[in-house]
mmCIF file with all atom_site columns, C-alpha atoms and ligand atoms in Angstrom:
data_model
loop_
_atom_site.group_PDB
_atom_site.id
_atom_site.type_symbol
_atom_site.label_atom_id
_atom_site.label_alt_id
_atom_site.label_comp_id
_atom_site.label_asym_id
_atom_site.label_entity_id
_atom_site.label_seq_id
_atom_site.pdbx_PDB_ins_code
_atom_site.Cartn_x
_atom_site.Cartn_y
_atom_site.Cartn_z
_atom_site.occupancy
_atom_site.B_iso_or_equiv
_atom_site.pdbx_formal_charge
_atom_site.auth_seq_id
_atom_site.auth_comp_id
_atom_site.auth_asym_id
_atom_site.auth_atom_id
_atom_site.pdbx_PDB_model_num
ATOM   1   C CA . UNK A 1 1   ? -11.798 -13.935 3.408   1.00 0.00 ? 170 UNK A CA 1
ATOM   2   C CA . UNK A 1 2   ? -11.164 -14.557 -0.302  1.00 0.00 ? 171 UNK A CA 1
ATOM   3   C CA . UNK A 1 3   ? -10.447 -11.567 -2.561  1.00 0.00 ? 172 UNK A CA 1
ATOM   4   C CA . UNK A 1 4   ? -10.429 -11.470 -6.335  1.00 0.00 ? 173 UNK A CA 1
ATOM   5   C CA . UNK A 1 5   ? -6.736  -11.423 -7.105  1.00 0.00 ? 174 UNK A CA 1
ATOM   6   C CA . UNK A 1 6   ? -3.985  -12.331 -9.460  1.00 0.00 ? 175 UNK A CA 1
ATOM   7   C CA . UNK A 1 7   ? -0.804  -14.160 -8.451  1.00 0.00 ? 176 UNK A CA 1
ATOM   8   C CA . UNK A 1 8   ? 2.343   -14.041 -10.567 1.00 0.00 ? 177 UNK A CA 1
ATOM   9   C CA . UNK A 1 9   ? 5.299   -15.984 -9.169  1.00 0.00 ? 178 UNK A CA 1
ATOM   10  C CA . UNK A 1 10  ? 8.627   -14.223 -9.659  1.00 0.00 ? 179 UNK A CA 1
ATOM   11  C CA . UNK A 1 11  ? 12.266  -15.185 -9.437  1.00 0.00 ? 180 UNK A CA 1
ATOM   12  C CA . UNK A 1 12  ? 13.146  -13.534 -6.139  1.00 0.00 ? 181 UNK A CA 1
ATOM   13  C CA . UNK A 1 13  ? 11.938  -13.835 -2.547  1.00 0.00 ? 182 UNK A CA 1
ATOM   14  C CA . UNK A 1 14  ? 10.407  -10.361 -2.765  1.00 0.00 ? 183 UNK A CA 1
ATOM   15  C CA . UNK A 1 15  ? 6.619   -9.982  -3.090  1.00 0.00 ? 184 UNK A CA 1
ATOM   16  C CA . UNK A 1 16  ? 4.734   -6.873  -4.148  1.00 0.00 ? 185 UNK A CA 1
ATOM   17  C CA . UNK A 1 17  ? 1.124   -6.520  -2.980  1.00 0.00 ? 186 UNK A CA 1
ATOM   18  C CA . UNK A 1 18  ? -0.579  -4.299  -5.557  1.00 0.00 ? 187 UNK A CA 1
ATOM   19  C CA . UNK A 1 19  ? -3.520  -2.167  -4.435  1.00 0.00 ? 188 UNK A CA 1
ATOM   20  C CA . UNK A 1 20  ? -5.289  -0.066  -7.049  1.00 0.00 ? 189 UNK A CA 1
ATOM   21  C CA . UNK A 1 21  ? -7.011  3.315   -6.801  1.00 0.00 ? 190 UNK A CA 1
ATOM   22  C CA . UNK A 1 22  ? -10.758 4.057   -6.830  1.00 0.00 ? 191 UNK A CA 1
ATOM   23  C CA . UNK A 1 23  ? -12.452 2.597   -9.905  1.00 0.00 ? 192 UNK A CA 1
ATOM   24  C CA . UNK A 1 24  ? -9.505  0.378   -10.752 1.00 0.00 ? 193 UNK A CA 1
ATOM   25  C CA . UNK A 1 25  ? -8.870  -3.334  -10.614 1.00 0.00 ? 194 UNK A CA 1
ATOM   26  C CA . UNK A 1 26  ? -6.141  -5.868  -9.910  1.00 0.00 ? 195 UNK A CA 1
ATOM   27  C CA . UNK A 1 27  ? -4.455  -5.312  -13.286 1.00 0.00 ? 196 UNK A CA 1
ATOM   28  C CA . UNK A 1 28  ? -3.883  -1.549  -12.912 1.00 0.00 ? 197 UNK A CA 1
ATOM   29  C CA . UNK A 1 29  ? -0.497  -1.576  -11.182 1.00 0.00 ? 198 UNK A CA 1
ATOM   30  C CA . UNK A 1 30  ? 1.045   -4.567  -12.984 1.00 0.00 ? 199 UNK A CA 1
ATOM   31  C CA . UNK A 1 31  ? 3.163   -2.356  -15.210 1.00 0.00 ? 200 UNK A CA 1
ATOM   32  C CA . UNK A 1 32  ? 4.434   -0.473  -12.143 1.00 0.00 ? 201 UNK A CA 1
ATOM   33  C CA . UNK A 1 33  ? 5.494   -3.780  -10.554 1.00 0.00 ? 202 UNK A CA 1
ATOM   34  C CA . UNK A 1 34  ? 7.233   -4.780  -13.791 1.00 0.00 ? 203 UNK A CA 1
ATOM   35  C CA . UNK A 1 35  ? 9.138   -1.479  -13.798 1.00 0.00 ? 204 UNK A CA 1
ATOM   36  C CA . UNK A 1 36  ? 10.132  -1.272  -10.146 1.00 0.00 ? 205 UNK A CA 1
ATOM   37  C CA . UNK A 1 37  ? 10.942  -4.951  -9.514  1.00 0.00 ? 206 UNK A CA 1
ATOM   38  C CA . UNK A 1 38  ? 10.578  -7.295  -12.520 1.00 0.00 ? 207 UNK A CA 1
ATOM   39  C CA . UNK A 1 39  ? 11.798  -10.324 -10.507 1.00 0.00 ? 208 UNK A CA 1
ATOM   40  C CA . UNK A 1 40  ? 9.346   -9.983  -7.637  1.00 0.00 ? 209 UNK A CA 1
ATOM   41  C CA . UNK A 1 41  ? 6.299   -12.151 -7.011  1.00 0.00 ? 210 UNK A CA 1
ATOM   42  C CA . UNK A 1 42  ? 3.140   -10.160 -7.554  1.00 0.00 ? 211 UNK A CA 1
ATOM   43  C CA . UNK A 1 43  ? -0.097  -10.456 -5.602  1.00 0.00 ? 212 UNK A CA 1
ATOM   44  C CA . UNK A 1 44  ? -2.543  -7.990  -7.130  1.00 0.00 ? 213 UNK A CA 1
ATOM   45  C CA . UNK A 1 45  ? -5.851  -7.636  -5.306  1.00 0.00 ? 214 UNK A CA 1
ATOM   46  C CA . UNK A 1 46  ? -9.208  -6.125  -6.230  1.00 0.00 ? 215 UNK A CA 1
ATOM   47  C CA . UNK A 1 47  ? -10.960 -3.939  -3.652  1.00 0.00 ? 216 UNK A CA 1
ATOM   48  C CA . UNK A 1 48  ? -14.192 -5.434  -2.287  1.00 0.00 ? 217 UNK A CA 1
ATOM   49  C CA . UNK A 1 49  ? -16.198 -2.242  -1.695  1.00 0.00 ? 218 UNK A CA 1
ATOM   50  C CA . UNK A 1 50  ? -18.318 -0.752  -4.443  1.00 0.00 ? 219 UNK A CA 1
ATOM   51  C CA . UNK A 1 51  ? -18.883 3.007   -4.687  1.00 0.00 ? 220 UNK A CA 1
ATOM   52  C CA . UNK A 1 52  ? -21.313 3.815   -7.501  1.00 0.00 ? 221 UNK A CA 1
ATOM   53  C CA . UNK A 1 53  ? -19.967 0.816   -9.384  1.00 0.00 ? 222 UNK A CA 1
ATOM   54  C CA . UNK A 1 54  ? -16.322 1.656   -8.727  1.00 0.00 ? 223 UNK A CA 1
ATOM   55  C CA . UNK A 1 55  ? -14.052 -0.818  -6.928  1.00 0.00 ? 224 UNK A CA 1
ATOM   56  C CA . UNK A 1 56  ? -12.517 0.496   -3.715  1.00 0.00 ? 225 UNK A CA 1
ATOM   57  C CA . UNK A 1 57  ? -10.831 -1.066  -0.706  1.00 0.00 ? 226 UNK A CA 1
ATOM   58  C CA . UNK A 1 58  ? -13.210 0.561   1.813   1.00 0.00 ? 227 UNK A CA 1
ATOM   59  C CA . UNK A 1 59  ? -16.211 2.883   1.788   1.00 0.00 ? 228 UNK A CA 1
ATOM   60  C CA . UNK A 1 60  ? -16.061 6.665   1.968   1.00 0.00 ? 229 UNK A CA 1
ATOM   61  C CA . UNK A 1 61  ? -18.670 9.179   3.083   1.00 0.00 ? 230 UNK A CA 1
ATOM   62  C CA . UNK A 1 62  ? -17.311 11.859  0.736   1.00 0.00 ? 231 UNK A CA 1
ATOM   63  C CA . UNK A 1 63  ? -14.064 12.385  -1.124  1.00 0.00 ? 232 UNK A CA 1
ATOM   64  C CA . UNK A 1 64  ? -11.311 12.143  1.493   1.00 0.00 ? 233 UNK A CA 1
ATOM   65  C CA . UNK A 1 65  ? -13.819 11.405  4.303   1.00 0.00 ? 234 UNK A CA 1
ATOM   66  C CA . UNK A 1 66  ? -13.744 7.742   5.210   1.00 0.00 ? 235 UNK A CA 1
ATOM   67  C CA . UNK A 1 67  ? -16.227 5.345   6.762   1.00 0.00 ? 236 UNK A CA 1
ATOM   68  C CA . UNK A 1 68  ? -13.849 4.403   9.557   1.00 0.00 ? 237 UNK A CA 1
ATOM   69  C CA . UNK A 1 69  ? -15.719 1.306   10.746  1.00 0.00 ? 238 UNK A CA 1
ATOM   70  C CA . UNK A 1 70  ? -15.670 -0.093  7.206   1.00 0.00 ? 239 UNK A CA 1
ATOM   71  C CA . UNK A 1 71  ? -12.028 0.919   6.746   1.00 0.00 ? 240 UNK A CA 1
ATOM   72  C CA . UNK A 1 72  ? -10.962 -0.954  9.891   1.00 0.00 ? 241 UNK A CA 1
ATOM   73  C CA . UNK A 1 73  ? -12.995 -4.040  8.962   1.00 0.00 ? 242 UNK A CA 1
ATOM   74  C CA . UNK A 1 74  ? -11.723 -4.133  5.357   1.00 0.00 ? 243 UNK A CA 1
ATOM   75  C CA . UNK A 1 75  ? -8.138  -3.608  6.534   1.00 0.00 ? 244 UNK A CA 1
ATOM   76  C CA . UNK A 1 76  ? -8.388  -6.631  8.835   1.00 0.00 ? 245 UNK A CA 1
ATOM   77  C CA . UNK A 1 77  ? -9.946  -8.697  6.015   1.00 0.00 ? 246 UNK A CA 1
ATOM   78  C CA . UNK A 1 78  ? -7.205  -7.748  3.576   1.00 0.00 ? 247 UNK A CA 1
ATOM   79  C CA . UNK A 1 79  ? -4.492  -8.516  6.154   1.00 0.00 ? 248 UNK A CA 1
ATOM   80  C CA . UNK A 1 80  ? -6.105  -11.923 6.842   1.00 0.00 ? 249 UNK A CA 1
ATOM   81  C CA . UNK A 1 81  ? -6.257  -12.595 3.107   1.00 0.00 ? 250 UNK A CA 1
ATOM   82  C CA . UNK A 1 82  ? -2.566  -11.695 2.758   1.00 0.00 ? 251 UNK A CA 1
ATOM   83  C CA . UNK A 1 83  ? -1.648  -14.109 5.564   1.00 0.00 ? 252 UNK A CA 1
ATOM   84  C CA . UNK A 1 84  ? -3.603  -16.957 3.933   1.00 0.00 ? 253 UNK A CA 1
ATOM   85  C CA . UNK A 1 85  ? -2.174  -16.125 0.481   1.00 0.00 ? 254 UNK A CA 1
ATOM   86  C CA . UNK A 1 86  ? 1.361   -16.279 1.901   1.00 0.00 ? 255 UNK A CA 1
ATOM   87  C CA . UNK A 1 87  ? 0.771   -19.899 2.996   1.00 0.00 ? 256 UNK A CA 1
ATOM   88  C CA . UNK A 1 88  ? -1.061  -20.822 -0.207  1.00 0.00 ? 257 UNK A CA 1
ATOM   89  C CA . UNK A 1 89  ? 1.576   -19.412 -2.564  1.00 0.00 ? 258 UNK A CA 1
ATOM   90  C CA . UNK A 1 90  ? 4.582   -19.811 -0.241  1.00 0.00 ? 259 UNK A CA 1
ATOM   91  C CA . UNK A 1 91  ? 5.884   -16.264 0.093   1.00 0.00 ? 260 UNK A CA 1
ATOM   92  C CA . UNK A 1 92  ? 7.272   -14.451 3.126   1.00 0.00 ? 261 UNK A CA 1
ATOM   93  C CA . UNK A 1 93  ? 5.306   -11.630 4.705   1.00 0.00 ? 262 UNK A CA 1
ATOM   94  C CA . UNK A 1 94  ? 8.510   -10.070 6.006   1.00 0.00 ? 263 UNK A CA 1
ATOM   95  C CA . UNK A 1 95  ? 9.640   -9.617  2.385   1.00 0.00 ? 264 UNK A CA 1
ATOM   96  C CA . UNK A 1 96  ? 6.314   -8.232  1.184   1.00 0.00 ? 265 UNK A CA 1
ATOM   97  C CA . UNK A 1 97  ? 5.973   -4.611  0.181   1.00 0.00 ? 266 UNK A CA 1
ATOM   98  C CA . UNK A 1 98  ? 2.554   -3.091  -0.479  1.00 0.00 ? 267 UNK A CA 1
ATOM   99  C CA . UNK A 1 99  ? 2.411   -0.859  -3.535  1.00 0.00 ? 268 UNK A CA 1
ATOM   100 C CA . UNK A 1 100 ? -0.726  1.250   -3.413  1.00 0.00 ? 269 UNK A CA 1
ATOM   101 C CA . UNK A 1 101 ? -2.103  4.167   -5.365  1.00 0.00 ? 270 UNK A CA 1
ATOM   102 C CA . UNK A 1 102 ? -4.595  6.603   -3.821  1.00 0.00 ? 271 UNK A CA 1
ATOM   103 C CA . UNK A 1 103 ? -7.353  4.493   -2.209  1.00 0.00 ? 272 UNK A CA 1
ATOM   104 C CA . UNK A 1 104 ? -4.972  1.500   -2.426  1.00 0.00 ? 273 UNK A CA 1
ATOM   105 C CA . UNK A 1 105 ? -2.210  3.548   -0.768  1.00 0.00 ? 274 UNK A CA 1
ATOM   106 C CA . UNK A 1 106 ? -4.641  4.496   1.992   1.00 0.00 ? 275 UNK A CA 1
ATOM   107 C CA . UNK A 1 107 ? -5.498  0.887   2.822   1.00 0.00 ? 276 UNK A CA 1
ATOM   108 C CA . UNK A 1 108 ? -1.787  0.006   2.660   1.00 0.00 ? 277 UNK A CA 1
ATOM   109 C CA . UNK A 1 109 ? -1.149  2.778   5.223   1.00 0.00 ? 278 UNK A CA 1
ATOM   110 C CA . UNK A 1 110 ? -4.008  1.383   7.345   1.00 0.00 ? 279 UNK A CA 1
ATOM   111 C CA . UNK A 1 111 ? -2.469  -2.116  7.172   1.00 0.00 ? 280 UNK A CA 1
ATOM   112 C CA . UNK A 1 112 ? 0.862   -0.777  8.391   1.00 0.00 ? 281 UNK A CA 1
ATOM   113 C CA . UNK A 1 113 ? -0.869  0.968   11.302  1.00 0.00 ? 282 UNK A CA 1
ATOM   114 C CA . UNK A 1 114 ? -3.233  -1.879  12.212  1.00 0.00 ? 283 UNK A CA 1
ATOM   115 C CA . UNK A 1 115 ? -1.534  -5.134  11.123  1.00 0.00 ? 284 UNK A CA 1
ATOM   116 C CA . UNK A 1 116 ? 2.164   -4.255  10.722  1.00 0.00 ? 285 UNK A CA 1
ATOM   117 C CA . UNK A 1 117 ? 3.226   -7.902  11.049  1.00 0.00 ? 286 UNK A CA 1
ATOM   118 C CA . UNK A 1 118 ? 1.807   -8.581  7.569   1.00 0.00 ? 287 UNK A CA 1
ATOM   119 C CA . UNK A 1 119 ? 4.203   -6.283  5.671   1.00 0.00 ? 288 UNK A CA 1
ATOM   120 C CA . UNK A 1 120 ? 7.844   -5.308  5.457   1.00 0.00 ? 289 UNK A CA 1
ATOM   121 C CA . UNK A 1 121 ? 6.801   -1.880  4.234   1.00 0.00 ? 290 UNK A CA 1
ATOM   122 C CA . UNK A 1 122 ? 5.003   0.075   1.572   1.00 0.00 ? 291 UNK A CA 1
ATOM   123 C CA . UNK A 1 123 ? 5.324   2.248   -1.487  1.00 0.00 ? 292 UNK A CA 1
ATOM   124 C CA . UNK A 1 124 ? 2.462   4.646   -0.873  1.00 0.00 ? 293 UNK A CA 1
ATOM   125 C CA . UNK A 1 125 ? 1.631   6.681   -3.933  1.00 0.00 ? 294 UNK A CA 1
ATOM   126 C CA . UNK A 1 126 ? -0.650  9.625   -2.980  1.00 0.00 ? 295 UNK A CA 1
ATOM   127 C CA . UNK A 1 127 ? -1.647  8.449   0.502   1.00 0.00 ? 296 UNK A CA 1
ATOM   128 C CA . UNK A 1 128 ? -3.291  10.338  3.356   1.00 0.00 ? 297 UNK A CA 1
ATOM   129 C CA . UNK A 1 129 ? -3.935  9.530   7.025   1.00 0.00 ? 298 UNK A CA 1
ATOM   130 C CA . UNK A 1 130 ? -6.462  6.668   6.824   1.00 0.00 ? 299 UNK A CA 1
ATOM   131 C CA . UNK A 1 131 ? -7.385  6.848   10.536  1.00 0.00 ? 300 UNK A CA 1
ATOM   132 C CA . UNK A 1 132 ? -5.759  8.084   13.736  1.00 0.00 ? 301 UNK A CA 1
ATOM   133 C CA . UNK A 1 133 ? -4.953  5.178   16.074  1.00 0.00 ? 302 UNK A CA 1
ATOM   134 C CA . UNK A 1 134 ? -5.354  5.835   19.830  1.00 0.00 ? 303 UNK A CA 1
ATOM   135 C CA . UNK A 1 135 ? -1.928  4.323   20.372  1.00 0.00 ? 304 UNK A CA 1
ATOM   136 C CA . UNK A 1 136 ? 0.715   4.313   17.656  1.00 0.00 ? 305 UNK A CA 1
ATOM   137 C CA . UNK A 1 137 ? 1.951   0.845   16.632  1.00 0.00 ? 306 UNK A CA 1
ATOM   138 C CA . UNK A 1 138 ? 5.606   -0.189  16.836  1.00 0.00 ? 307 UNK A CA 1
ATOM   139 C CA . UNK A 1 139 ? 6.901   0.103   13.276  1.00 0.00 ? 308 UNK A CA 1
ATOM   140 C CA . UNK A 1 140 ? 10.633  -0.279  13.933  1.00 0.00 ? 309 UNK A CA 1
ATOM   141 C CA . UNK A 1 141 ? 12.197  -2.022  10.933  1.00 0.00 ? 310 UNK A CA 1
ATOM   142 C CA . UNK A 1 142 ? 9.316   -1.110  8.574   1.00 0.00 ? 311 UNK A CA 1
ATOM   143 C CA . UNK A 1 143 ? 10.217  0.787   5.420   1.00 0.00 ? 312 UNK A CA 1
ATOM   144 C CA . UNK A 1 144 ? 7.937   3.374   3.852   1.00 0.00 ? 313 UNK A CA 1
ATOM   145 C CA . UNK A 1 145 ? 8.187   5.423   0.686   1.00 0.00 ? 314 UNK A CA 1
ATOM   146 C CA . UNK A 1 146 ? 5.494   8.094   0.538   1.00 0.00 ? 315 UNK A CA 1
ATOM   147 C CA . UNK A 1 147 ? 5.159   9.984   -2.732  1.00 0.00 ? 316 UNK A CA 1
ATOM   148 C CA . UNK A 1 148 ? 2.862   13.009  -2.567  1.00 0.00 ? 317 UNK A CA 1
ATOM   149 C CA . UNK A 1 149 ? 1.776   15.522  -5.192  1.00 0.00 ? 318 UNK A CA 1
ATOM   150 C CA . UNK A 1 150 ? 2.519   19.126  -4.254  1.00 0.00 ? 319 UNK A CA 1
ATOM   151 C CA . UNK A 1 151 ? -0.729  20.331  -5.802  1.00 0.00 ? 320 UNK A CA 1
ATOM   152 C CA . UNK A 1 152 ? -2.846  17.213  -5.263  1.00 0.00 ? 321 UNK A CA 1
ATOM   153 C CA . UNK A 1 153 ? -6.449  18.484  -4.992  1.00 0.00 ? 322 UNK A CA 1
ATOM   154 C CA . UNK A 1 154 ? -7.671  15.183  -3.489  1.00 0.00 ? 323 UNK A CA 1
ATOM   155 C CA . UNK A 1 155 ? -4.992  14.511  -0.876  1.00 0.00 ? 324 UNK A CA 1
ATOM   156 C CA . UNK A 1 156 ? -3.783  17.723  0.795   1.00 0.00 ? 325 UNK A CA 1
ATOM   157 C CA . UNK A 1 157 ? -0.070  17.909  1.487   1.00 0.00 ? 326 UNK A CA 1
ATOM   158 C CA . UNK A 1 158 ? -0.593  18.786  5.179   1.00 0.00 ? 327 UNK A CA 1
ATOM   159 C CA . UNK A 1 159 ? -2.361  15.495  5.582   1.00 0.00 ? 328 UNK A CA 1
ATOM   160 C CA . UNK A 1 160 ? 0.418   13.534  3.838   1.00 0.00 ? 329 UNK A CA 1
ATOM   161 C CA . UNK A 1 161 ? 2.963   15.311  6.077   1.00 0.00 ? 330 UNK A CA 1
ATOM   162 C CA . UNK A 1 162 ? 0.969   14.170  9.091   1.00 0.00 ? 331 UNK A CA 1
ATOM   163 C CA . UNK A 1 163 ? 1.039   10.584  7.807   1.00 0.00 ? 332 UNK A CA 1
ATOM   164 C CA . UNK A 1 164 ? 4.826   10.731  7.357   1.00 0.00 ? 333 UNK A CA 1
ATOM   165 C CA . UNK A 1 165 ? 5.138   12.117  10.897  1.00 0.00 ? 334 UNK A CA 1
ATOM   166 C CA . UNK A 1 166 ? 2.888   9.351   12.271  1.00 0.00 ? 335 UNK A CA 1
ATOM   167 C CA . UNK A 1 167 ? 5.026   6.635   10.644  1.00 0.00 ? 336 UNK A CA 1
ATOM   168 C CA . UNK A 1 168 ? 8.261   8.231   11.863  1.00 0.00 ? 337 UNK A CA 1
ATOM   169 C CA . UNK A 1 169 ? 6.949   8.546   15.416  1.00 0.00 ? 338 UNK A CA 1
ATOM   170 C CA . UNK A 1 170 ? 6.061   4.845   15.233  1.00 0.00 ? 339 UNK A CA 1
ATOM   171 C CA . UNK A 1 171 ? 9.677   4.030   14.420  1.00 0.00 ? 340 UNK A CA 1
ATOM   172 C CA . UNK A 1 172 ? 9.379   3.310   10.678  1.00 0.00 ? 341 UNK A CA 1
ATOM   173 C CA . UNK A 1 173 ? 12.061  4.412   8.276   1.00 0.00 ? 342 UNK A CA 1
ATOM   174 C CA . UNK A 1 174 ? 10.288  6.922   6.018   1.00 0.00 ? 343 UNK A CA 1
ATOM   175 C CA . UNK A 1 175 ? 11.260  8.590   2.762   1.00 0.00 ? 344 UNK A CA 1
ATOM   176 C CA . UNK A 1 176 ? 8.684   11.279  1.947   1.00 0.00 ? 345 UNK A CA 1
ATOM   177 C CA . UNK A 1 177 ? 8.954   12.748  -1.520  1.00 0.00 ? 346 UNK A CA 1
ATOM   178 C CA . UNK A 1 178 ? 6.884   15.738  -2.622  1.00 0.00 ? 347 UNK A CA 1
ATOM   179 C CA . UNK A 1 179 ? 6.626   15.807  -6.393  1.00 0.00 ? 348 UNK A CA 1
ATOM   180 C CA . UNK A 1 180 ? 5.751   18.852  -8.465  1.00 0.00 ? 349 UNK A CA 1
ATOM   181 C CA . UNK A 1 181 ? 2.505   17.323  -9.644  1.00 0.00 ? 350 UNK A CA 1
ATOM   182 C CA . UNK A 1 182 ? -1.080  16.588  -8.608  1.00 0.00 ? 351 UNK A CA 1
ATOM   183 C CA . UNK A 1 183 ? -2.910  13.306  -7.996  1.00 0.00 ? 352 UNK A CA 1
ATOM   184 C CA . UNK A 1 184 ? -1.752  11.581  -11.167 1.00 0.00 ? 353 UNK A CA 1
ATOM   185 C CA . UNK A 1 185 ? 1.344   9.430   -11.191 1.00 0.00 ? 354 UNK A CA 1
ATOM   186 C CA . UNK A 1 186 ? 4.415   10.527  -13.113 1.00 0.00 ? 355 UNK A CA 1
ATOM   187 C CA . UNK A 1 187 ? 7.582   8.876   -14.382 1.00 0.00 ? 356 UNK A CA 1
ATOM   188 C CA . UNK A 1 188 ? 9.366   10.311  -11.352 1.00 0.00 ? 357 UNK A CA 1
ATOM   189 C CA . UNK A 1 189 ? 7.127   8.201   -9.089  1.00 0.00 ? 358 UNK A CA 1
ATOM   190 C CA . UNK A 1 190 ? 8.420   5.081   -10.797 1.00 0.00 ? 359 UNK A CA 1
ATOM   191 C CA . UNK A 1 191 ? 12.059  6.145   -10.691 1.00 0.00 ? 360 UNK A CA 1
ATOM   192 C CA . UNK A 1 192 ? 11.812  6.988   -6.994  1.00 0.00 ? 361 UNK A CA 1
ATOM   193 C CA . UNK A 1 193 ? 10.025  3.699   -6.248  1.00 0.00 ? 362 UNK A CA 1
ATOM   194 C CA . UNK A 1 194 ? 12.578  1.641   -8.174  1.00 0.00 ? 363 UNK A CA 1
ATOM   195 C CA . UNK A 1 195 ? 15.541  3.301   -6.445  1.00 0.00 ? 364 UNK A CA 1
ATOM   196 C CA . UNK A 1 196 ? 13.934  3.098   -3.014  1.00 0.00 ? 365 UNK A CA 1
ATOM   197 C CA . UNK A 1 197 ? 13.139  -0.605  -3.456  1.00 0.00 ? 366 UNK A CA 1
ATOM   198 C CA . UNK A 1 198 ? 16.700  -1.259  -4.639  1.00 0.00 ? 367 UNK A CA 1
ATOM   199 C CA . UNK A 1 199 ? 17.984  0.274   -1.370  1.00 0.00 ? 368 UNK A CA 1
ATOM   200 C CA . UNK A 1 200 ? 15.525  -1.718  0.751   1.00 0.00 ? 369 UNK A CA 1
ATOM   201 C CA . UNK A 1 201 ? 16.605  -4.953  -0.953  1.00 0.00 ? 370 UNK A CA 1
ATOM   202 C CA . UNK A 1 202 ? 20.287  -4.093  -0.568  1.00 0.00 ? 371 UNK A CA 1
ATOM   203 C CA . UNK A 1 203 ? 19.733  -3.595  3.188   1.00 0.00 ? 372 UNK A CA 1
ATOM   204 C CA . UNK A 1 204 ? 17.751  -6.829  3.671   1.00 0.00 ? 373 UNK A CA 1
ATOM   205 C CA . UNK A 1 205 ? 19.133  -9.379  1.191   1.00 0.00 ? 374 UNK A CA 1
ATOM   206 C CA . UNK A 1 206 ? 18.888  -12.488 3.387   1.00 0.00 ? 375 UNK A CA 1
ATOM   207 C CA . UNK A 1 207 ? 15.714  -12.219 5.371   1.00 0.00 ? 376 UNK A CA 1
ATOM   208 C CA . UNK A 1 208 ? 14.435  -15.504 6.720   1.00 0.00 ? 377 UNK A CA 1
ATOM   209 C CA . UNK A 1 209 ? 11.395  -16.956 5.000   1.00 0.00 ? 378 UNK A CA 1
ATOM   210 C CA . UNK A 1 210 ? 8.072   -17.170 6.909   1.00 0.00 ? 379 UNK A CA 1
HETATM 211 C C1 . MLT B 2 .   ? -10.130 8.550   -3.645  1.00 0.00 ? 191 MLT B C1 1
HETATM 212 O O1 . MLT B 2 .   ? -9.823  7.454   -4.074  1.00 0.00 ? 191 MLT B O1 1
HETATM 213 O O2 . MLT B 2 .   ? -11.102 9.173   -3.977  1.00 0.00 ? 191 MLT B O2 1
HETATM 214 C C2 . MLT B 2 .   ? -9.234  9.215   -2.693  1.00 0.00 ? 191 MLT B C2 1
HETATM 215 O O3 . MLT B 2 .   ? -8.259  9.690   -3.421  1.00 0.00 ? 191 MLT B O3 1
HETATM 216 C C3 . MLT B 2 .   ? -8.630  8.352   -1.694  1.00 0.00 ? 191 MLT B C3 1
HETATM 217 C C4 . MLT B 2 .   ? -9.584  7.482   -0.983  1.00 0.00 ? 191 MLT B C4 1
HETATM 218 O O4 . MLT B 2 .   ? -10.780 7.696   -1.081  1.00 0.00 ? 191 MLT B O4 1
HETATM 219 O O5 . MLT B 2 .   ? -9.098  6.563   -0.304  1.00 0.00 ? 191 MLT B O5 1
#
């Protein structure tokens, strides 16, 4: 299913899938992509759910309480869109890292749990457990950076710890950073993301294309 999006070809085989927070759009995380990996291709997508006029990637019943049926459906749609975009633009899914903030980080986490074959990993900025799968997926080889805010009033730290645990139990390689901040992003988020991505690229320089 088509999504409003923006495609910027880069100079490396790496692709960043940018997923904005509630009320944002496909342009919001472009400067983050430019900072963390200026050579990467960028696929920036706009969420297709509307909540009182605000773009989101799936519906919620209240803050932090998700409409799980909609979340699962929208996650599948976004994964299908990513697969079709990879053929259209010619990029490799196994070199694609989702970069999501808040609601965008939550759907990125859901994609890793539900459709792990569509991503190499994710930079999840202020994510929580999107849903609890009956059976954990096999995430061996997937790379996750999870940046949480110590005093985030929207995404409680216990919940982020549970997400990190869930990814680790699934076999993913997880770096969970707890920053001395709240829900807003800080410069430290960008520094951590840039360094983490540098390490991921150094460990997987010659991945095969699609
Ligand atoms: C929000 O965007 O309100 C929450 O932080 C996360 C979400 O609803 O997915």
